[in-house]
XYZ file of C-alpha atoms in Angstrom:
356
model
C -88.975 41.004 -48.030
C -87.984 40.926 -51.895
C -84.749 42.163 -51.109
C -84.150 39.658 -48.422
C -85.160 36.696 -50.873
C -82.985 38.397 -53.680
C -79.826 38.405 -51.290
C -80.353 34.806 -50.084
C -80.803 33.547 -53.666
C -77.539 35.153 -54.665
C -75.719 33.586 -51.664
C -76.900 30.058 -52.808
C -75.589 30.799 -56.268
C -72.228 31.781 -54.895
C -71.975 28.697 -52.817
C -73.000 26.434 -55.671
C -70.511 28.261 -58.067
C -67.728 27.708 -55.648
C -68.642 24.095 -55.185
C -68.299 23.518 -58.999
C -65.021 25.151 -59.396
C -62.975 24.046 -56.297
C -61.913 20.632 -57.928
C -58.365 21.572 -58.683
C -56.566 19.648 -55.964
C -58.799 16.904 -54.960
C -58.321 15.524 -51.486
C -56.827 11.958 -51.400
C -56.450 9.715 -48.494
C -53.424 7.283 -48.142
C -54.421 3.681 -47.715
C -51.020 2.000 -47.672
C -47.509 1.577 -49.030
C -45.908 -1.701 -47.570
C -42.192 -2.472 -47.900
C -41.531 -6.207 -47.452
C -38.823 -7.773 -45.458
C -36.216 -8.719 -47.920
C -35.096 -12.391 -48.582
C -32.248 -12.743 -47.757
C -32.353 -10.181 -44.985
C -28.773 -10.318 -43.699
C -26.704 -9.697 -42.055
C -24.614 -8.744 -45.094
C -20.800 -8.644 -44.914
C -19.774 -7.390 -48.282
C -16.454 -8.630 -49.670
C -14.258 -7.874 -52.795
C -13.291 -11.545 -53.221
C -16.311 -13.084 -54.937
C -17.052 -10.380 -57.529
C -19.978 -8.083 -57.652
C -22.630 -10.432 -56.229
C -26.256 -9.717 -55.631
C -26.926 -8.524 -52.068
C -30.667 -8.563 -51.821
C -33.700 -7.443 -53.642
C -36.238 -4.926 -52.126
C -39.813 -5.346 -53.063
C -43.103 -3.466 -51.961
C -46.601 -3.131 -52.631
C -48.049 -0.643 -54.844
C -48.955 2.630 -53.231
C -52.785 3.232 -53.018
C -53.580 6.986 -53.086
C -57.308 6.405 -52.686
C -58.244 7.511 -56.021
C -57.796 5.957 -59.642
C -54.800 7.581 -61.019
C -51.533 6.932 -62.961
C -48.825 5.020 -61.267
C -46.768 6.777 -58.496
C -42.952 6.924 -58.811
C -40.867 5.205 -56.220
C -37.360 5.748 -54.693
C -35.588 3.673 -51.990
C -34.228 5.681 -49.214
C -31.809 4.626 -46.524
C -30.276 6.186 -43.404
C -28.252 5.084 -40.270
C -30.749 3.401 -38.032
C -32.410 5.542 -35.224
C -31.848 8.785 -37.025
C -35.467 9.209 -38.340
C -34.016 9.743 -41.761
C -32.694 13.077 -40.802
C -30.040 12.618 -43.507
C -31.674 10.311 -45.893
C -29.713 8.819 -48.685
C -31.248 7.794 -52.132
C -30.381 4.101 -52.666
C -32.298 3.388 -55.981
C -33.221 4.860 -59.221
C -36.588 6.451 -59.520
C -39.103 4.466 -61.331
C -42.497 2.893 -61.347
C -41.123 -0.563 -60.662
C -42.094 -2.389 -57.368
C -38.528 -3.571 -56.743
C -34.876 -2.554 -56.353
C -31.935 -4.863 -56.874
C -28.815 -4.228 -54.717
C -25.398 -5.382 -55.989
C -22.428 -5.358 -53.835
C -20.610 -2.567 -55.878
C -23.639 -0.268 -55.728
C -24.386 -0.534 -52.078
C -20.710 -0.600 -50.910
C -19.898 2.492 -52.998
C -22.906 4.149 -51.612
C -22.086 3.475 -48.094
C -18.343 4.634 -48.371
C -19.333 7.717 -50.319
C -21.629 8.690 -47.410
C -19.092 8.247 -44.732
C -19.736 4.904 -43.394
C -16.614 2.975 -42.191
C -15.249 0.053 -44.114
C -15.141 -3.295 -42.107
C -17.616 -1.978 -39.574
C -21.213 -3.199 -39.305
C -24.060 -0.563 -39.621
C -27.699 -0.968 -39.072
C -29.509 0.692 -41.980
C -33.173 2.014 -41.820
C -34.727 1.537 -45.347
C -37.942 2.884 -46.587
C -39.674 3.548 -49.864
C -40.799 6.899 -51.097
C -43.859 7.290 -53.284
C -44.428 10.558 -55.308
C -47.645 11.016 -57.199
C -47.849 13.898 -59.737
C -45.477 16.203 -61.188
C -46.534 19.546 -59.723
C -45.016 21.670 -57.125
C -47.191 20.033 -54.429
C -46.885 16.147 -55.332
C -48.739 13.688 -53.053
C -46.072 11.798 -51.060
C -46.171 8.637 -49.008
C -43.677 6.584 -47.148
C -43.598 2.823 -46.557
C -43.049 1.199 -43.278
C -39.211 0.979 -42.253
C -37.187 -2.265 -42.424
C -33.691 -2.466 -40.808
C -30.784 -4.332 -42.304
C -27.218 -4.942 -41.028
C -24.510 -4.295 -43.603
C -20.678 -4.340 -43.388
C -19.087 -2.457 -46.252
C -15.551 -2.954 -47.450
C -12.595 -1.085 -48.702
C -10.136 -2.213 -51.469
C -7.904 -4.942 -50.259
C -4.842 -3.395 -48.586
C -2.031 -4.484 -46.368
C 0.828 -3.026 -44.224
C 3.841 -5.125 -44.576
C 5.281 -4.824 -41.114
C 8.484 -5.713 -39.338
C 8.079 -7.222 -35.872
C 7.886 -4.635 -33.159
C 7.062 -1.954 -35.875
C 3.865 0.044 -35.958
C 1.686 -1.080 -38.981
C 0.666 2.420 -39.381
C 4.184 3.434 -40.499
C 4.815 0.255 -42.419
C 4.979 -0.017 -46.414
C 1.362 -0.147 -47.780
C 0.019 -2.477 -50.470
C -3.356 -2.306 -52.610
C -5.171 -4.331 -55.002
C -5.797 -3.284 -58.722
C -9.397 -2.692 -58.245
C -12.342 -2.894 -55.831
C -13.282 -6.465 -56.690
C -9.611 -7.872 -56.978
C -7.463 -9.180 -54.452
C -4.172 -8.805 -56.159
C -2.586 -6.526 -53.797
C 1.058 -5.097 -54.417
C 3.381 -2.455 -53.209
C 7.164 -1.407 -53.279
C 9.472 -0.522 -50.403
C 12.895 -0.603 -48.989
C 13.043 -3.261 -46.489
C 15.492 -3.842 -43.689
C 16.388 -7.429 -42.687
C 13.973 -8.925 -40.356
C 10.684 -10.789 -39.754
C 7.581 -9.350 -41.198
C 3.708 -9.942 -41.388
C 0.906 -8.732 -43.665
C -1.361 -6.707 -41.465
C -4.856 -5.790 -42.421
C -6.829 -2.619 -41.875
C -9.788 -2.395 -39.623
C -12.041 0.596 -40.319
C -9.298 2.145 -42.381
C -6.822 1.847 -39.475
C -3.696 -0.159 -39.224
C -2.650 -1.338 -35.733
C -0.828 -4.091 -34.101
C -4.050 -5.549 -32.642
C -5.601 -6.114 -36.139
C -5.631 -9.497 -37.887
C -2.601 -10.317 -39.890
C -1.363 -12.902 -42.453
C 1.801 -14.871 -42.176
C 3.434 -18.037 -43.643
C 1.634 -21.399 -43.297
C 4.753 -23.094 -43.270
C 4.542 -24.082 -47.012
C 5.004 -20.834 -48.576
C 1.344 -19.639 -48.652
C -0.495 -17.102 -46.685
C -2.704 -18.132 -43.642
C -4.269 -15.924 -40.890
C -2.086 -15.600 -37.843
C 0.714 -17.536 -39.599
C 4.401 -17.375 -39.013
C 6.541 -14.216 -39.598
C 8.078 -14.094 -43.044
C 12.001 -13.636 -42.966
C 13.737 -10.794 -45.153
C 17.296 -11.971 -45.105
C 18.991 -8.932 -46.922
C 18.055 -5.263 -46.772
C 16.946 -3.970 -50.099
C 14.360 -2.539 -52.325
C 11.385 -5.143 -52.957
C 8.286 -5.627 -54.798
C 5.598 -7.020 -52.398
C 2.709 -9.082 -53.613
C -0.130 -10.811 -51.756
C -3.349 -12.429 -52.930
C -5.837 -13.652 -50.391
C -8.415 -14.439 -53.104
C -6.660 -17.577 -54.567
C -6.374 -21.058 -53.163
C -3.791 -21.289 -51.649
C -3.342 -17.631 -50.568
C -0.199 -16.370 -52.090
C 2.613 -13.853 -51.574
C 6.080 -12.921 -52.976
C 8.861 -10.689 -51.903
C 10.982 -9.961 -54.889
C 14.191 -7.861 -55.175
C 13.342 -4.987 -57.468
C 16.009 -2.649 -59.204
C 14.892 -0.269 -61.995
C 16.421 1.183 -65.196
C 15.441 3.263 -68.323
C 15.493 1.759 -71.831
C 14.294 2.649 -75.271
C 15.397 4.175 -78.459
C 15.657 7.595 -76.536
C 18.671 6.340 -74.472
C 22.191 6.309 -75.953
C 23.816 3.413 -77.806
C 23.304 0.450 -77.246
C 19.537 1.061 -76.704
C 18.924 -2.693 -76.045
C 20.367 -2.494 -72.476
C 18.884 -0.925 -69.395
C 20.452 2.192 -68.188
C 20.399 1.292 -64.406
C 18.936 3.847 -62.039
C 20.039 4.289 -58.514
C 17.827 4.235 -55.243
C 18.094 7.438 -53.312
C 17.347 6.513 -49.719
C 16.620 10.146 -48.949
C 13.925 10.841 -51.551
C 12.983 7.270 -51.616
C 12.942 7.434 -55.367
C 14.893 5.675 -58.326
C 16.967 8.268 -60.048
C 19.224 8.681 -63.019
C 20.838 11.605 -64.868
C 21.024 10.627 -68.553
C 21.325 12.028 -72.059
C 18.077 11.255 -74.014
C 17.132 12.044 -77.485
C 13.940 14.141 -78.070
C 11.277 12.549 -80.245
C 12.275 9.114 -79.315
C 10.487 6.550 -76.860
C 11.597 5.175 -73.567
C 10.125 3.165 -70.820
C 11.234 1.834 -67.347
C 12.173 -1.844 -66.856
C 13.021 -3.846 -63.760
C 16.707 -4.656 -64.393
C 16.266 -8.247 -62.967
C 13.044 -9.254 -64.750
C 10.953 -8.275 -67.856
C 8.645 -6.171 -65.786
C 7.960 -2.945 -67.526
C 6.357 0.288 -66.581
C 5.217 2.726 -69.223
C 2.872 5.647 -69.656
C -0.621 5.401 -68.588
C -3.047 3.347 -70.931
C -6.508 4.005 -70.026
C -7.675 0.848 -71.884
C -5.721 -1.262 -69.353
C -7.410 -2.576 -66.060
C -6.638 -5.452 -63.744
C -3.036 -6.605 -62.677
C -1.534 -4.275 -65.106
C -3.241 -1.173 -63.447
C -0.366 1.083 -61.856
C -2.394 4.179 -61.393
C -3.373 7.267 -63.501
C 0.283 8.100 -64.457
C 1.741 4.763 -65.222
C 0.648 1.395 -66.503
C 2.598 -1.919 -66.521
C 3.383 -2.668 -70.196
C 2.137 0.731 -70.869
C 2.630 3.370 -73.540
C 6.019 4.559 -74.696
C 7.038 7.884 -73.076
C 8.443 10.611 -75.535
C 10.406 13.765 -74.985
C 9.745 16.989 -76.781
C 12.084 18.046 -79.516
C 14.488 16.249 -81.584
C 17.940 16.828 -80.078
C 19.649 15.023 -77.287
C 19.745 16.644 -73.970
C 20.786 15.796 -70.311
C 17.651 14.839 -68.098
C 17.305 13.871 -64.420
C 14.596 11.130 -64.234
C 13.091 10.088 -61.006
C 10.755 7.076 -60.543
C 8.535 7.039 -57.542
C 6.997 3.725 -56.404
C 6.090 4.643 -52.928
C 2.449 4.953 -53.221
C 0.963 1.485 -54.261
C -1.011 1.402 -57.724
C -0.247 5.208 -58.054
C 3.220 5.058 -59.390
C 4.759 8.355 -60.985
C 7.779 9.658 -62.666
C 9.331 13.035 -63.300
C 11.749 14.243 -65.978
C 13.756 17.299 -65.406
C 16.088 18.901 -68.223
C 19.474 19.893 -66.689
């Protein structure tokens, strides 16, 4: 009998000890995390024409874990509607704030970087993730889901297309940045009637919207075809962010000038357009250690070396800049060089220098 009492007492002690020590991971019960319907709530058609505007502000109630504790950290997640967040995308910084502000540049870049198609509306499911604790097993809660319709955009682009031609094969133009509308490009044009075709979902085709002349020298949707009277190499410009919308088609011939060129250095050494390579080319003796740049022979337009400090209309890509830096050759003695200027890819102009 005494042995039975001893065993029973020991068992109660073990139970009491376990009850006192098993408090490392207390149980918590979620009570709520509510994402509010944003105001405004769309649909949102993002655009590069008005700058980096506010799209909307997401707000939510604080998560309640059921116990008094430190504030959880929140992250906004988005996914294509109906996918149950199988491929969730983080759409905010992680913080203890109870809101997230979406600017156009942020949400637009986020959508494009994750494979969403420009100019195509998409329904986005949105939720807020709450994380409590920093351990390997944090307490996680998710809010309700809100769905918004958003249409992202790409940089302003055009295909300057001759009537009866396929816009996909036409010379292209692009703006100097994501939030500018000053599109430009260069191309050899045959005589004929042309229109500025837009892209839809990154695709150029004859059924897409196009811009033409309004009868007064300005651009308008579905306007009249623009006549190019003489075949030649042209600089193309269009700006649909101005009032009125503007365009220009300017004959463009190029040359080399600077102290590196033979005397007299004040004059352009004119280059020749090669219809096969579609580049401006020139073989010339240049002095090493002295500068030169490229200049349009009909205007004061200059293309120089890349200047990382220049943005906006003077941006000509990552190799060249309008009014950019001087270009230098190695060495100090004169030598014969073949120079080629490639203006075929808009805002990505390049040149090559090959010693003969």
